Short mmCIF file of C-alpha atoms and ligand atoms in Angstrom, two decimals:
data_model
loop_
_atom_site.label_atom_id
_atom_site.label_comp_id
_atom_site.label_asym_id
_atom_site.label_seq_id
_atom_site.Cartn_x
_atom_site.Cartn_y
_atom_site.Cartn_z
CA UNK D 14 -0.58 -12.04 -13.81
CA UNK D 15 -3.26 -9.50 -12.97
CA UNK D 16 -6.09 -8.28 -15.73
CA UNK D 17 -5.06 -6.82 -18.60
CA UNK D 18 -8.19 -5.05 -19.75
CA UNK D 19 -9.59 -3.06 -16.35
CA UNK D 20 -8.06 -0.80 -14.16
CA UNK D 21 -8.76 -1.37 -10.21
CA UNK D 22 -8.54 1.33 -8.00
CA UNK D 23 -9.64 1.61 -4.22
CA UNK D 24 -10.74 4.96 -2.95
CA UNK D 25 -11.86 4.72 0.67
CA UNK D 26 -14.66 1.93 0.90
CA UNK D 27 -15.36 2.67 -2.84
CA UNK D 28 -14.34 0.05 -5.59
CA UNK D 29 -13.00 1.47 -8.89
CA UNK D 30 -12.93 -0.34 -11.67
CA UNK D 31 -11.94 1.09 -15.30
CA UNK D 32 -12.05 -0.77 -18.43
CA UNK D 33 -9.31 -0.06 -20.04
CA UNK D 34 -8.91 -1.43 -23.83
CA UNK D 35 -8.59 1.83 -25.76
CA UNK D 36 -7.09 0.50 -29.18
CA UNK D 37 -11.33 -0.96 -29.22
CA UNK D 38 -12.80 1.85 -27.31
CA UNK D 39 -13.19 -1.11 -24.75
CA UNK D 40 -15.24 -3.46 -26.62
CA UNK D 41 -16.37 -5.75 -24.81
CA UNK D 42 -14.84 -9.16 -25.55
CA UNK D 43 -14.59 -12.39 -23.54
CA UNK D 44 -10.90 -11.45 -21.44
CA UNK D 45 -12.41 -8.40 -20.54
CA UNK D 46 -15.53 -9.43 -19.13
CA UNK D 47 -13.90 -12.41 -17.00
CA UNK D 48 -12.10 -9.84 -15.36
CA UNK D 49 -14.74 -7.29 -14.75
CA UNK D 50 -16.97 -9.76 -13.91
CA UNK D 51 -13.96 -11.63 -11.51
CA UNK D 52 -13.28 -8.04 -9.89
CA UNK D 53 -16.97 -6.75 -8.97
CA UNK D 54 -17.37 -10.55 -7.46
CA UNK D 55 -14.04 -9.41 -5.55
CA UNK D 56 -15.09 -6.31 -4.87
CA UNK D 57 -18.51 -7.91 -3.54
CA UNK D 58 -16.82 -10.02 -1.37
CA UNK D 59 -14.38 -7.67 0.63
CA UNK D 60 -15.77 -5.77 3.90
CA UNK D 61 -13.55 -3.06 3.31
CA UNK D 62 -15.78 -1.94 -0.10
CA UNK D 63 -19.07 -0.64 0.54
CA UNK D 64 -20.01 0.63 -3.13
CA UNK D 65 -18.57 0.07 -6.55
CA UNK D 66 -18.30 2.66 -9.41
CA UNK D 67 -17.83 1.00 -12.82
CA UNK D 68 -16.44 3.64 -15.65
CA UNK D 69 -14.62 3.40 -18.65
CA UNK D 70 -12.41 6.32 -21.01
CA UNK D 71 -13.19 9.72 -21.64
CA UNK D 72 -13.52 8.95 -24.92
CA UNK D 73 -16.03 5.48 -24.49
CA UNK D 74 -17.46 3.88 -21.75
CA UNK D 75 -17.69 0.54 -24.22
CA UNK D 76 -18.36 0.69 -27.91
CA UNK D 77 -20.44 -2.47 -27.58
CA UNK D 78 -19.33 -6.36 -27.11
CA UNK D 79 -16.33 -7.31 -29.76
CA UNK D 80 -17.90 -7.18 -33.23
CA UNK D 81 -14.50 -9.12 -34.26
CA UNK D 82 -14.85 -12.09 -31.86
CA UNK D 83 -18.57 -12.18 -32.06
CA UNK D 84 -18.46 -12.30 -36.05
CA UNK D 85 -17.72 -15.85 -36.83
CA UNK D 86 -19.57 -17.27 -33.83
CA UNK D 87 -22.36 -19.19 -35.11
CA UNK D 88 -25.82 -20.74 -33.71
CA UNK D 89 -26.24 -23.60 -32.51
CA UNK D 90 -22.18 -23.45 -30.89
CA UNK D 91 -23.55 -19.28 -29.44
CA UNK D 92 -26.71 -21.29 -28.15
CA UNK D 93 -24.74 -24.13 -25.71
CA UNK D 94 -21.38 -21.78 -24.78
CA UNK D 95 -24.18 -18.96 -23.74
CA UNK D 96 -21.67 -15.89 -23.42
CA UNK D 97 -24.23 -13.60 -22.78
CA UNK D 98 -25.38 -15.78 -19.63
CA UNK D 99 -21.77 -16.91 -18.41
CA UNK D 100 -20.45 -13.56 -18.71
CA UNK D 101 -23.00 -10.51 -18.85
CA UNK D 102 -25.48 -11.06 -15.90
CA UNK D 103 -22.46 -11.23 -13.16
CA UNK D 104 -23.05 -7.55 -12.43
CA UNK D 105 -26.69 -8.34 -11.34
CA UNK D 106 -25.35 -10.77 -8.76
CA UNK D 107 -23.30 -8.25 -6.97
CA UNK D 108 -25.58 -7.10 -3.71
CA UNK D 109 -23.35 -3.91 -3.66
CA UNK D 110 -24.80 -0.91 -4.86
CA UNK D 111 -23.07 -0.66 -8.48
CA UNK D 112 -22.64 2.95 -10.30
CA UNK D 113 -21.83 3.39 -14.00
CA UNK D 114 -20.38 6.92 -14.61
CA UNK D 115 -20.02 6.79 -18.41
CA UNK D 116 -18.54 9.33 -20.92
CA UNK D 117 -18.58 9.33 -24.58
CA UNK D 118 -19.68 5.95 -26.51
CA UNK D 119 -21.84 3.93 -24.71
CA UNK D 120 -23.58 1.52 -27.38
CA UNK D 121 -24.84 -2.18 -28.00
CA UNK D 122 -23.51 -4.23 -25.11
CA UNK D 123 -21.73 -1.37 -23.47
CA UNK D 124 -25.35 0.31 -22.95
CA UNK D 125 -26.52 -2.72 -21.82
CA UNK D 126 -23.84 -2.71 -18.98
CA UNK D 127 -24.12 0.60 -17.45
CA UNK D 128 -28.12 -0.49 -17.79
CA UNK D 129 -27.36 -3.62 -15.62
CA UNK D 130 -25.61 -0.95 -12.91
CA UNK D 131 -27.76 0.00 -10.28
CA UNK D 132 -27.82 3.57 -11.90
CA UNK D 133 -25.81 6.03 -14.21
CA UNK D 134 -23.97 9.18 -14.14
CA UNK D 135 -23.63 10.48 -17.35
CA UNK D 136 -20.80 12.91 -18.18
CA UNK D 137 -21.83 15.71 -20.69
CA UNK D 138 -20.06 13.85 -23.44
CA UNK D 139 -22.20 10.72 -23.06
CA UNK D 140 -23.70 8.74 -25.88
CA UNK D 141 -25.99 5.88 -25.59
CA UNK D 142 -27.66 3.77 -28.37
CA UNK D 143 -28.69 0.05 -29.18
CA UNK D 144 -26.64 0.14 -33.10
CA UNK D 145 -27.19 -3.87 -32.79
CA UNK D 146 -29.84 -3.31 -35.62
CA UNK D 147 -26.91 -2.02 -38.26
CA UNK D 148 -25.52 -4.94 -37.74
CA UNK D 149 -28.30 -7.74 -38.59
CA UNK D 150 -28.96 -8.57 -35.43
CA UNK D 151 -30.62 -6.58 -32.27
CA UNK D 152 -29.47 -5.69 -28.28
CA UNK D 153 -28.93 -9.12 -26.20
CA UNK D 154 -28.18 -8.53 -23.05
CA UNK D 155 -31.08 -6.92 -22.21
CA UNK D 156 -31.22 -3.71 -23.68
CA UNK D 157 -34.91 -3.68 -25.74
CA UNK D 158 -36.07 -4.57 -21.98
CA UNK D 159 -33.86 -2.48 -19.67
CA UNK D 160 -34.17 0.60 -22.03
CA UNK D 161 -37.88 0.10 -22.67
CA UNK D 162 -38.40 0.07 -18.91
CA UNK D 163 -35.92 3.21 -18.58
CA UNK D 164 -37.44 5.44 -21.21
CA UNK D 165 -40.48 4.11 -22.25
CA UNK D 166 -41.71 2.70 -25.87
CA UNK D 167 -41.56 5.28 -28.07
CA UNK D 168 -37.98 6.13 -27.08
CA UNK D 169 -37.03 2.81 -26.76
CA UNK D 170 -38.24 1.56 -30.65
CA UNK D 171 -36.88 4.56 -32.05
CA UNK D 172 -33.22 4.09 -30.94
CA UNK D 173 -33.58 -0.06 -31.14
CA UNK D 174 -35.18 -0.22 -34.71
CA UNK D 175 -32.74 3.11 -36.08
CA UNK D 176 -30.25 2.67 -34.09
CA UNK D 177 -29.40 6.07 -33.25
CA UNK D 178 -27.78 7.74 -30.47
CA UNK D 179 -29.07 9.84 -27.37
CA UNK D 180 -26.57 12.39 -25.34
CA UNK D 181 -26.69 12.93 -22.67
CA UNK D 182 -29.42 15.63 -22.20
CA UNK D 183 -31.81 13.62 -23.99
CA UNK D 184 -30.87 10.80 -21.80
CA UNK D 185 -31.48 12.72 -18.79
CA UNK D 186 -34.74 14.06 -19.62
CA UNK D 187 -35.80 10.27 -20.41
CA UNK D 188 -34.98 9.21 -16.85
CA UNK D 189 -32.12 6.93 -18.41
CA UNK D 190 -30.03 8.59 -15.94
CA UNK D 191 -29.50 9.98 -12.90
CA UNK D 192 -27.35 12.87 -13.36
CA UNK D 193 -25.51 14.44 -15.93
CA UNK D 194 -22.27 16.08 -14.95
CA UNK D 195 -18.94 17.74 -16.53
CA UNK D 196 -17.17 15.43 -18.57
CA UNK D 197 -13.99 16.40 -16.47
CA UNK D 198 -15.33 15.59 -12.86
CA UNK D 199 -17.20 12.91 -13.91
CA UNK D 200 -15.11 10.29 -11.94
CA UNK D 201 -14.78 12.51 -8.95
CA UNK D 202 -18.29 12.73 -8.96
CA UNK D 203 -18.87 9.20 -9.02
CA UNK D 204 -16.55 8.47 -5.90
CA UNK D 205 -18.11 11.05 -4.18
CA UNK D 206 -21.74 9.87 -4.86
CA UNK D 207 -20.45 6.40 -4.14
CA UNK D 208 -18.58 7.18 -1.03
CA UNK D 209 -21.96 8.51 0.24
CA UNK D 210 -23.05 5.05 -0.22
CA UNK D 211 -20.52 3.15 1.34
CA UNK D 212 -20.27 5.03 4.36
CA UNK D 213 -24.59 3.83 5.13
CA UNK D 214 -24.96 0.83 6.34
CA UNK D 215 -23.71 -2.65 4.21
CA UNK D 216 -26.92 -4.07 4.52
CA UNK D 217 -29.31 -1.64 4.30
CA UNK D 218 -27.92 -0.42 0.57
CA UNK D 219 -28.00 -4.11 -0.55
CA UNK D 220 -31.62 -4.62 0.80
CA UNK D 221 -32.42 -1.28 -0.94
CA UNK D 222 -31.38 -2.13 -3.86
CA UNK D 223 -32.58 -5.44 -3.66
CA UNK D 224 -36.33 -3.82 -3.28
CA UNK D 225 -35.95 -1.02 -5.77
CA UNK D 226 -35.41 -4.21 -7.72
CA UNK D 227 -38.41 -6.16 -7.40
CA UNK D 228 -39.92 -3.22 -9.24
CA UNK D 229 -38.92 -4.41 -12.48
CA UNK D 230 -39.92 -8.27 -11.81
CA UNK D 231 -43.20 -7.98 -10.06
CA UNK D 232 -46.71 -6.68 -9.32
CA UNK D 233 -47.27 -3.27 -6.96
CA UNK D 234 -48.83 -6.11 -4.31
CA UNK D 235 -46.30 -8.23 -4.17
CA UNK D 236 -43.30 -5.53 -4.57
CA UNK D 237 -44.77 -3.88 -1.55
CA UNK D 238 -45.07 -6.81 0.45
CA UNK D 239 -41.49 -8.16 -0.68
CA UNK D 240 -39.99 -4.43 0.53
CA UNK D 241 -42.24 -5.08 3.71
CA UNK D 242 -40.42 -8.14 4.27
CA UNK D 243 -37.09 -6.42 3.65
CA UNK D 244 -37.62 -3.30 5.62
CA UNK D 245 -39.13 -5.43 9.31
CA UNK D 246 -36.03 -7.64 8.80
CA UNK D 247 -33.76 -4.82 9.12
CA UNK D 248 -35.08 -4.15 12.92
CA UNK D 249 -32.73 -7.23 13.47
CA UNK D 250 -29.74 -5.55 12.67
CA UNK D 251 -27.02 -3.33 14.39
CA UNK D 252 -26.99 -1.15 11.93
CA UNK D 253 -30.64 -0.35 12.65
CA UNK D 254 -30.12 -0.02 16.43
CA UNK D 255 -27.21 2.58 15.80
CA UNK D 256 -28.69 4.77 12.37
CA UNK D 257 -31.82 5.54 14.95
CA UNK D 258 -29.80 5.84 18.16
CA UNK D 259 -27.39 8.28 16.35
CA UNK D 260 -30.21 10.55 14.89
CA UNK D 261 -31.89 10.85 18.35
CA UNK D 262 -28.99 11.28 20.30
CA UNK D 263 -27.84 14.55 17.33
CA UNK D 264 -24.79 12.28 16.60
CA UNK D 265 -23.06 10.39 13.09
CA UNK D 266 -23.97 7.49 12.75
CA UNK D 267 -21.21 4.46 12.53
CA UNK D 268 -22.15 1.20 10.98
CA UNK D 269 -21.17 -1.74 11.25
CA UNK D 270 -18.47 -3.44 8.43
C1 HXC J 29 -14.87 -4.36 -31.90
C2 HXC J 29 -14.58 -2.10 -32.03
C3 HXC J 29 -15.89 -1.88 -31.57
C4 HXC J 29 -16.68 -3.02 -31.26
C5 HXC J 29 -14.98 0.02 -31.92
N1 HXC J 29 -14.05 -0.89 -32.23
N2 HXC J 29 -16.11 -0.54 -31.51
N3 HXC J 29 -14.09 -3.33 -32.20
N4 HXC J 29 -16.12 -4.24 -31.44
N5 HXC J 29 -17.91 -2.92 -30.77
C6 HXC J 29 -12.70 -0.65 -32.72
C7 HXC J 29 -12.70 -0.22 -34.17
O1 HXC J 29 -12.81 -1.34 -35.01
C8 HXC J 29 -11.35 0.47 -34.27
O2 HXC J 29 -10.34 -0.52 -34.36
C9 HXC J 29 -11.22 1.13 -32.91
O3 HXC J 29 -12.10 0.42 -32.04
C10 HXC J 29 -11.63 2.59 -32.93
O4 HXC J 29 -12.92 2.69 -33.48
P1 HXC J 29 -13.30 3.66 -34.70
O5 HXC J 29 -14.50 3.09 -35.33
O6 HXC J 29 -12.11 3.90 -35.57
O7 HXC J 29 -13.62 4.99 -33.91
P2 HXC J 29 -14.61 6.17 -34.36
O8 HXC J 29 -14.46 6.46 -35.81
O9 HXC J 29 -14.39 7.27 -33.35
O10 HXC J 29 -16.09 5.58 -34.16
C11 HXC J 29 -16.54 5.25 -32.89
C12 HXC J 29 -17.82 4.37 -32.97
C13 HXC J 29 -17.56 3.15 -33.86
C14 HXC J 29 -18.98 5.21 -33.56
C15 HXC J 29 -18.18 3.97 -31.54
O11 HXC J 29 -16.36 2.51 -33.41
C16 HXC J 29 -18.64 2.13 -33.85
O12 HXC J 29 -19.68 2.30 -34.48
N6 HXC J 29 -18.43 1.00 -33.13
C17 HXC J 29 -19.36 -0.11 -33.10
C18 HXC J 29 -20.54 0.21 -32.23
C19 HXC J 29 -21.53 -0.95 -32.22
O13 HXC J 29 -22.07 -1.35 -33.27
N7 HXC J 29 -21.78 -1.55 -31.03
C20 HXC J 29 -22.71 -2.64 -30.87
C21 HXC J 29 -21.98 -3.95 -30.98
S1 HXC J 29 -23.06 -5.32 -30.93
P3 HXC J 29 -9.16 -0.41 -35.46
O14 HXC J 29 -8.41 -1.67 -35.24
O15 HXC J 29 -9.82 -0.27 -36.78
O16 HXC J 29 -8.44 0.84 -35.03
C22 HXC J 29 -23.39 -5.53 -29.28
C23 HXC J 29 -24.31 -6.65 -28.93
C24 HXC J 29 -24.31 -6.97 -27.46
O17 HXC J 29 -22.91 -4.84 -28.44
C25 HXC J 29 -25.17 -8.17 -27.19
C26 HXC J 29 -24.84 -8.85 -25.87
C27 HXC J 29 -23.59 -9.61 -25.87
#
């Protein structure tokens, strides 16, 4: 039997994936993320995809993980099964670049994973918070160090310690993402942003990415000798050869799969 809880589409070389459990405005539970998790590794692994778009309804993105499956877990027993660690982080392993287009709800956990996406599209209706502290407990899967890093302090403690939401204007202006575009061409959009993407060369977007990266987890020094690194070891490639070859010779380029 094939997932239950995400949609997979293919458009081109872009990867489509939908989550798709409305009755919970896609929370986030374990089935669900197994299979996202199962598909972007699939995804990942097939030369035909060159970029991945990750959305969910028009209505939520993801309300959060499951409140009902996480209520009766308990520590130590949350401590040793580590769900957040089995099941979160596989997004950051994909070397694909990795765009969340999210409309309506995104809060808690489902913040956290369009945060964990290489960057977001926001549709008009878009709503983003960290509500963890209504609930006793706070964002953990990154989201008071993902947001913090997105839209600074002050915007960061106010919507972690009230636990309100930002649309998607105000999420815009505080660089938490990228674009902001109709609600109704929101997915269009995506594919056609993404589609961009896949059509560059395979190695060169996962090496970019892979350096814009290193931002986040490093000194200035030692990001800019890491994307030094990156950048001389793509004069070893094809794809190098043929992106320079085509632009002097007034052609398209065509890299390699
Ligand atoms: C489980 C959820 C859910 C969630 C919604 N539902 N969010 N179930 N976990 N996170 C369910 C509701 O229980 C309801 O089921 C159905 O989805 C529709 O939701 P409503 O509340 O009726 O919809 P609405 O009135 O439109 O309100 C939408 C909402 C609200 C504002 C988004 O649902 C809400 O506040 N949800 C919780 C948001 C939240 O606290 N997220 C953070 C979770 S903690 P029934 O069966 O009643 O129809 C977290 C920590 C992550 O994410 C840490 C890393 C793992």
């Amino acid at each position: 039997a094939g997932p239950e809880m995400i949609l997979v589409e293919t458009h081109g070389r872009v990867g489509l994936v939908r989550l798709n459990r409305p009755a919970a405005l896609n929370a986030l539970c374990d089935q669900l993320m197994d299979e996202l998790g199962a598909q972007l590794l699939a995804f990942d692994a097939d030369p035909a995809i060159g970029a991945i778009v990750l959305t969910g309804s028009e209505k939520a993105f993801a309300a959060g993980a499951d409140i009902k499956e996480m209520r009766d877990r308990a520590y130590p027993a949350v401590f040793t099964d580590d769900f957040i660690g089995k099941r979160w982080e596989t997004v950051l392993r994909v070397q694909k670049p990795v765009i969340a287009a999210v409309a309506g709800f995104a809060l808690g956990g489902g913040c956290e994973l369009a945060m964990m996406c290489d960057f977001i599209i926001a549709a008009d209706s878009a709503k983003f918070g960290q509500p963890e502290i209504n609930l006793g407990v706070i964002p953990g899967a990154g989201g008071t160090q993902r947001l913090t890093r997105a839209v600074g302090k002050a915007k960061a403690m106010d919507m972690v310690l009230t636990g309100r939401m930002m649309d998607a204007a105000e999420a815009e202006r505080s660089n938490l993402v990228s674009r902001v575009v109709p609600a109704d061409q929101l997915v269009a959009e995506a594919i056609k942003i993404a589609d961009k993407v896949a059509s560059l060369s395979t190695v060169a977007t996962a090496m970019a990415k892979a350096a814009v990266n290193r931002a986040f987890e490093t000194t200035l020094a030692e990001g800019v000798r890491a994307e030094r690194q990156l950048f001389l070891s793509l004069f070893g490639t094809p794809d190098q050869r043929e992106g320079m070859a085509a632009f002097a010779e007034k052609r398209k380029a065509s890299f390699q799969r």
